[in-house]
Amino acid sequence: MAEKGGKNFSSEKGKTPSNLAASKEGSLKGKDSVPVNKTRHIQLDDSDSEYEGFVDERSPASSKASGKASSDLKSGKKKVSFESLKTGRKTSFETPAAKGDWGKGGKDFNAGKAGGKGSLPRATAVKPRLTEIELKLELELPKNARLLMDCEAAEILQEIEEHKTILSEDPKVKFPESFNKVLQYTKFGSHYINSQSARKVLETLKINGVNDGEICMIGNICPETVEEVYALLPSLKVNKHKNEEPIKEVLASLAKVKTSK
Amino acid sequence: MVFFEVEMQWNVLISPTELDAKGLLLQKAIIVRLMEEFASRKASKEHGYYVAVTSLNSIGEGKVRGLTGDVLFPVTFSCLTQKPAKGEILQGSVEKILKHGIFLKSGPMESIFLPEKMMKDYHYVAGENPVFLNDKHSKLEKDTIVRFKVLGFKWLEYDRQFQLLATLAGDFLGPI
């Protein structure tokens, strides 16, 4: 079934919109009550500013979902691949500026601009996308940067806070406005007696293929069970057979160094 | 948000009035100017929110600016920054409740939006103090602490801040 306006173009992956529309319809029908497990297809409308992973919803008027859709997102949306928009076509386009129009972010970016509400030709390509819960942690380290856990940052900030009272006597010394907010944030989230012991325990996971970002997340979230770890960090599921035991051990060791709260 | 300790090199401009002083005062002037610059820049797209300068690593040779007499010092320093990451798990508190979703705040981030559609079974309950309720009588109201996943984020160049999109779809997410 073609989308409204019939202005679909096939994506570079050789999928035709009709195939995907059919598969999308199939996946939409009869699954309204379980939104989370569905693969959703979202149409990207581009907005002016640069962003990562933001997807704007197409207006519901263009959707043709049969039956009741329990959310607007599921109905008649498609995903525009980054490559198809990359040609830098910049037609002027206003996204409905309301924040409610943000759709789910996927792994593709959209950089070009497309017309809104079916009034302009739009390059749409449908790709099956990751469900929200499967959204993996994407962390790029800027150069010359080291990743710190919340507890490590908390210790550094605590030290600076102590110096701050002395420094503040000089009126010219200025602290960033985020400083206080971040200090509160880290104090609230600190779980461990000291960060070195937590760091040591978590480092052991590195040999089991857990990357820095994931280690940091585990340290920050402070999960209680292995299931929680896999639910929150789905990327670890890939090596579940390898890392389940080590993670269990790490959680047990972390429990020992936790502050009682 | 994840924390980074980044080493950066910035140029600090010292006006001639501060140059008259002896060596130590000059260093202090450089540090003060650096911190001022650090605080005013607030954040960057690459590194995130600038939280604090942690150490001063080196001060290079100053170059005199011909016309004004100011001296430019290249300064290498380490600092703590905080940046959101897609797919990460965060905790925030409810700031504002609207029909279409909730605004949360977490750490330095004040514009985190959790759309109604990402809130699983919660529905909006209007009133003088609107809340979101779900079938299990779990309530999302102002100042509730919520654990959420970051779906995506945007860098707003003009405001020099990030805007986040959150979701509660997933196990172990929601109010704490």
XYZ file of C-alpha atoms in Angstrom:
437
model
C 0.000 0.000 0.000
C 1.548 3.246 -1.002
C 1.850 6.058 1.415
C -0.259 9.065 0.989
C 0.781 11.037 -2.009
C 2.620 8.081 -3.410
C 5.846 9.898 -3.243
C 8.138 7.183 -2.232
C 11.558 6.460 -3.496
C 13.407 3.308 -2.839
C 16.333 3.406 -0.566
C 19.820 2.379 -1.406
C 19.314 -0.966 0.177
C 17.134 -2.149 -2.607
C 13.945 -2.307 -0.653
C 10.918 -1.037 -2.381
C 8.466 0.999 -0.386
C 5.632 -1.318 -1.230
C 7.427 -4.293 0.268
C 8.232 -2.407 3.341
C 4.824 -0.849 3.558
C 3.381 -4.326 3.419
C 5.684 -5.602 6.085
C 5.003 -2.574 8.152
C 1.279 -3.041 7.842
C 1.707 -6.606 8.844
C 3.614 -5.664 11.865
C 1.157 -2.971 12.802
C -1.928 -5.067 12.686
C -3.018 -6.804 15.754
C -0.203 -5.621 17.904
C -1.578 -2.403 19.150
C -1.568 -3.393 22.723
C 2.101 -4.080 22.986
C 3.854 -1.031 21.710
C 7.246 -1.774 23.050
C 7.892 -4.931 21.150
C 7.060 -3.568 17.791
C 9.434 -2.391 15.207
C 8.327 1.051 14.353
C 8.820 2.909 11.216
C 9.141 6.580 11.464
C 9.163 9.156 8.809
C 11.763 11.764 9.201
C 11.014 15.348 8.692
C 14.086 17.357 9.013
C 14.437 20.410 11.034
C 16.830 23.233 10.758
C 19.279 22.540 13.463
C 21.797 19.760 13.499
C 21.096 16.887 15.725
C 21.819 13.286 16.341
C 19.143 10.747 16.357
C 16.152 12.984 16.492
C 13.351 11.916 14.312
C 10.375 14.089 13.649
C 7.019 12.491 13.229
C 5.033 12.952 10.165
C 1.613 14.345 10.785
C -0.999 11.739 11.601
C -3.095 12.913 8.697
C -0.843 11.085 6.354
C -1.016 7.789 8.100
C -3.066 4.933 6.930
C -2.826 2.525 9.768
C -5.737 0.220 10.003
C -7.419 -0.304 13.263
C -6.633 1.779 16.209
C -3.108 2.702 16.709
C -2.297 3.199 20.276
C 0.109 5.900 19.476
C 0.571 8.236 16.612
C 4.057 7.003 16.114
C 3.040 3.661 14.863
C 0.857 4.875 12.110
C 2.136 5.302 8.648
C 5.570 6.567 9.306
C 8.660 5.729 7.471
C 12.252 6.220 8.013
C 14.376 8.342 5.836
C 17.854 7.123 5.585
C 20.676 9.482 6.158
C 22.273 8.757 2.835
C 19.261 9.586 0.793
C 19.059 13.025 2.277
C 22.729 13.651 2.362
C 22.778 15.253 -1.024
C 22.194 18.440 0.792
C 18.915 19.339 -0.700
C 17.783 22.195 1.342
C 14.235 23.050 0.646
C 12.815 25.309 3.219
C 10.722 23.464 5.637
C 9.124 24.221 8.907
C 8.718 21.405 11.292
C 5.811 21.744 13.559
C 7.776 23.337 16.243
C 5.988 21.754 19.156
C 8.132 19.388 21.052
C 5.465 16.742 20.900
C 6.526 16.144 17.363
C 9.776 14.522 18.177
C 9.753 10.959 17.126
C 12.064 8.260 18.256
C 15.690 8.571 17.446
C 17.223 5.800 15.475
C 20.676 5.162 14.322
C 20.327 7.158 11.186
C 20.788 10.839 11.008
C 18.982 13.166 8.738
C 20.803 16.128 7.477
C 18.893 17.375 4.480
C 15.522 18.955 4.557
C 12.354 17.551 3.126
C 8.971 19.078 2.554
C 6.339 18.791 5.165
C 2.901 17.255 5.122
C 3.149 15.742 1.733
C 3.278 19.009 -0.054
C 6.761 18.548 -1.436
C 8.394 15.491 -2.878
C 10.069 13.540 -0.203
C 12.677 10.863 -0.443
C 11.494 8.185 1.908
C 13.175 4.946 2.533
C 11.940 2.462 5.018
C 14.284 0.477 7.132
C 13.382 -1.818 9.972
C 14.603 0.000 13.005
C 15.652 -0.893 16.467
C 12.945 -0.775 19.042
C 13.408 1.702 21.791
C 14.428 -0.808 24.354
C 17.106 -2.133 22.111
C 18.628 1.287 21.787
C 22.306 0.849 22.412
C 24.670 3.144 24.120
C 26.557 5.275 21.650
C 29.459 6.989 23.141
C 32.206 8.686 21.202
C 35.131 9.851 23.170
C 36.392 13.252 22.102
C 40.109 13.353 21.572
C 42.270 13.974 24.621
C 39.389 12.903 26.798
C 39.130 10.321 29.499
C 35.863 8.785 30.573
C 35.012 9.153 34.232
C 32.358 7.516 36.313
C 29.975 9.628 38.329
C 31.676 8.681 41.567
C 35.094 9.725 40.283
C 33.716 13.035 39.078
C 32.013 13.469 42.435
C 35.331 13.195 44.247
C 37.004 15.728 41.979
C 34.131 18.158 42.337
C 34.086 17.733 46.089
C 37.731 18.743 46.204
C 37.117 21.779 44.061
C 34.144 22.705 46.211
C 36.432 22.811 49.204
C 38.829 25.133 47.424
C 35.979 27.171 46.101
C 35.214 28.870 49.373
C 38.752 30.229 49.487
C 38.742 31.147 45.822
C 35.406 32.891 46.007
C 36.889 35.572 48.195
C 38.322 37.019 45.033
C 35.379 38.528 43.178
C 36.987 38.080 39.801
C 37.020 34.284 40.042
C 34.063 32.799 38.203
C 32.703 29.293 38.266
C 30.603 27.851 35.451
C 26.903 27.838 36.224
C 26.783 24.099 35.670
C 29.202 23.537 38.523
C 26.674 23.645 41.314
C 24.085 21.681 39.435
C 26.542 18.972 38.561
C 27.840 18.863 42.112
C 24.307 18.225 43.362
C 23.763 15.626 40.679
C 26.866 13.673 41.604
C 26.180 13.891 45.326
C 22.731 12.517 44.757
C 23.972 9.707 42.619
C 26.990 8.604 44.571
C 26.690 5.026 45.695
C 30.170 3.930 46.576
C 32.442 4.446 49.525
C 35.273 5.381 47.252
C 35.690 5.446 43.539
C 38.965 3.582 43.315
C 37.501 0.367 44.653
C 34.530 0.658 42.351
C 36.822 1.346 39.420
C 39.032 -1.617 40.250
C 36.095 -3.978 40.380
C 34.631 -2.744 37.123
C 37.935 -2.850 35.290
C 37.871 -6.614 35.546
C 34.989 -6.599 33.117
C 37.163 -5.231 30.387
C 38.682 -8.603 29.654
C 35.212 -9.921 28.989
C 34.613 -7.542 26.151
C 32.671 -4.883 27.992
C 33.702 -1.518 26.661
C 34.486 1.624 28.638
C 31.125 3.248 28.094
C 29.252 0.193 29.322
C 31.490 -0.124 32.377
C 30.820 3.504 33.147
C 27.077 2.968 32.830
C 27.101 -0.024 35.147
C 29.077 1.998 37.667
C 26.672 4.913 37.429
C 23.405 3.042 37.489
C 24.505 0.657 40.219
C 22.171 -2.161 39.209
C 21.104 -4.802 41.651
C 20.625 -7.769 39.374
C 22.103 -9.071 36.167
C 18.690 -8.838 34.511
C 18.677 -5.143 35.195
C 22.051 -4.793 33.527
C 20.881 -6.578 30.390
C 17.615 -4.686 30.288
C 19.306 -1.312 30.539
C 22.342 -2.105 28.408
C 21.094 -4.328 25.612
C 24.431 -4.235 23.852
C 25.807 -6.590 26.493
C 23.309 -9.256 25.523
C 25.367 -10.068 22.482
C 28.044 -11.642 24.601
C 25.719 -12.849 27.283
C 27.232 -16.292 27.472
C 30.652 -14.767 28.000
C 29.934 -11.958 30.384
C 27.033 -13.121 32.525
C 29.141 -14.749 35.218
C 31.714 -11.950 35.437
C 28.938 -9.383 35.660
C 27.316 -11.292 38.499
C 30.615 -11.352 40.355
C 31.193 -7.672 39.741
C 27.749 -6.775 41.041
C 28.426 -8.787 44.169
C 31.776 -7.037 44.706
C 30.243 -3.654 44.058
C 27.602 -4.354 46.644
C 30.382 -4.646 49.170
C 31.807 -1.228 48.402
C 28.477 0.519 48.320
C 27.577 3.087 50.892
C 24.501 2.161 52.842
C 21.716 4.456 51.733
C 25.428 12.040 31.118
C 28.920 10.880 31.007
C 31.825 12.726 32.468
C 34.964 13.429 30.546
C 38.262 14.732 31.760
C 39.550 16.603 28.754
C 42.836 18.270 28.099
C 42.359 21.401 26.077
C 44.436 24.238 24.834
C 42.939 27.677 24.812
C 44.376 31.086 24.200
C 44.056 33.521 27.054
C 44.325 37.200 26.392
C 45.883 39.347 29.072
C 45.619 43.075 28.866
C 48.723 45.199 29.452
C 47.505 46.487 32.819
C 47.857 43.028 34.305
C 51.246 42.499 32.780
C 53.021 44.973 34.979
C 52.851 42.627 37.911
C 55.456 40.111 38.889
C 55.462 36.525 37.677
C 53.111 34.985 40.242
C 50.460 37.587 39.808
C 50.661 37.117 36.099
C 49.969 33.442 36.500
C 47.025 34.232 38.695
C 45.728 36.667 36.096
C 45.973 33.983 33.457
C 44.105 31.474 35.590
C 41.392 33.965 36.414
C 40.961 34.886 32.769
C 40.875 31.222 31.840
C 38.176 30.461 34.366
C 36.191 33.435 33.191
C 36.394 32.220 29.628
C 35.538 28.691 30.754
C 32.483 29.863 32.636
C 31.242 32.081 29.854
C 31.530 29.408 27.184
C 29.297 27.132 29.258
C 29.379 24.148 26.901
C 30.539 22.854 23.570
C 29.092 20.417 21.108
C 32.132 18.190 21.273
C 32.785 18.028 24.982
C 29.477 18.848 26.572
C 28.849 21.109 29.546
C 31.921 22.667 31.041
C 31.846 21.850 34.711
C 35.179 22.780 36.246
C 38.839 23.332 35.494
C 40.774 20.589 37.245
C 44.384 21.459 36.585
C 46.604 23.864 34.775
C 49.153 21.914 32.791
C 51.260 24.499 31.026
C 51.368 28.101 29.967
C 53.128 28.763 26.725
C 55.088 31.737 25.561
C 53.042 34.866 25.253
C 52.661 36.630 21.937
C 52.178 40.325 21.918
C 49.326 41.646 19.855
C 50.727 44.537 17.912
C 47.876 46.993 17.942
C 46.412 46.627 21.393
C 49.388 45.610 23.460
C 47.555 42.582 24.836
C 49.473 39.378 25.205
C 48.101 36.042 24.053
C 49.105 33.020 26.117
C 48.406 29.496 24.876
C 47.290 27.602 27.970
C 46.980 23.839 28.264
C 44.693 22.670 31.035
C 42.497 19.777 32.074
C 38.860 20.145 32.858
C 35.778 18.164 33.718
C 32.916 18.170 31.272
C 29.604 16.381 31.121
C 27.907 15.318 27.928
C 24.762 13.353 27.168
C 25.089 10.096 25.260
C 22.490 8.386 23.168
C 21.182 5.214 24.718
C 22.357 5.984 28.187
C 20.379 5.651 31.384
C 19.869 8.758 33.467
C 17.929 9.969 36.448
C 16.117 13.240 36.513
C 13.375 15.043 38.341
C 10.072 16.142 36.894
C 10.008 19.821 36.265
C 6.871 20.529 34.285
C 3.909 18.435 33.210
C 2.110 19.085 29.947
C -0.496 17.195 28.022
C 2.021 16.017 25.450
C 4.704 15.025 27.836
C 6.903 15.894 30.711
C 9.916 18.126 31.051
C 12.648 16.759 33.227
C 15.852 18.165 34.522
C 19.016 16.331 35.395
C 22.311 17.856 36.420
C 23.144 20.777 34.161
C 20.456 19.798 31.667
C 17.221 21.665 31.979
C 15.513 20.748 28.772
C 14.826 17.060 28.716
C 11.555 16.130 27.122
C 9.747 12.879 27.741
C 6.892 12.622 25.241
C 3.615 11.109 26.313
C 4.059 8.410 23.708
C 7.248 7.211 25.289
C 5.596 6.795 28.628
C 4.168 3.331 28.146
C 0.918 3.127 30.052
C 0.855 6.524 31.679
C -1.919 8.894 30.777
C -2.401 12.558 31.463
C -4.657 13.627 34.263
C -5.576 17.264 34.009
C -6.204 19.462 36.959
C -4.699 22.230 38.960
C -1.639 20.068 39.448
C -1.593 17.813 36.426
C 0.007 14.435 36.781
C 0.578 11.300 34.739
C -0.946 8.132 36.096
C -0.696 4.558 35.029
C -2.878 1.534 35.699
C -0.778 0.457 38.607
C -1.442 3.799 40.289
C 2.092 4.914 39.801
C 2.191 8.669 39.587
C 4.469 11.086 37.810
C 4.183 14.498 39.343
C 6.427 17.440 39.982
C 9.722 16.531 41.633
C 9.282 12.799 41.102
C 12.634 11.178 40.382
C 12.482 9.259 37.142
C 14.941 6.888 35.524
C 14.866 7.192 31.745
C 16.790 6.320 28.639
C 18.152 8.933 26.287
C 16.742 8.475 22.810
C 18.601 11.303 21.246
C 19.878 14.774 21.826
C 20.333 18.038 20.031
C 22.989 20.675 20.396
C 21.526 24.150 20.385
C 24.240 26.430 19.179
C 22.459 29.627 20.047
C 21.723 28.735 23.638
C 24.867 26.666 24.019
C 23.052 23.807 25.584
C 21.743 20.361 24.830
C 18.179 19.299 24.440
C 17.368 15.680 25.215
C 14.641 13.305 24.196
C 13.838 10.668 26.768
C 11.898 7.445 26.885
C 10.502 5.214 29.581
C 9.987 2.267 27.284
C 11.972 -0.534 28.752
C 12.362 -2.518 31.902
C 13.609 -0.903 35.055
C 12.728 2.563 33.774
C 10.233 4.915 35.326
C 9.734 6.601 38.662
C 11.961 5.575 41.493
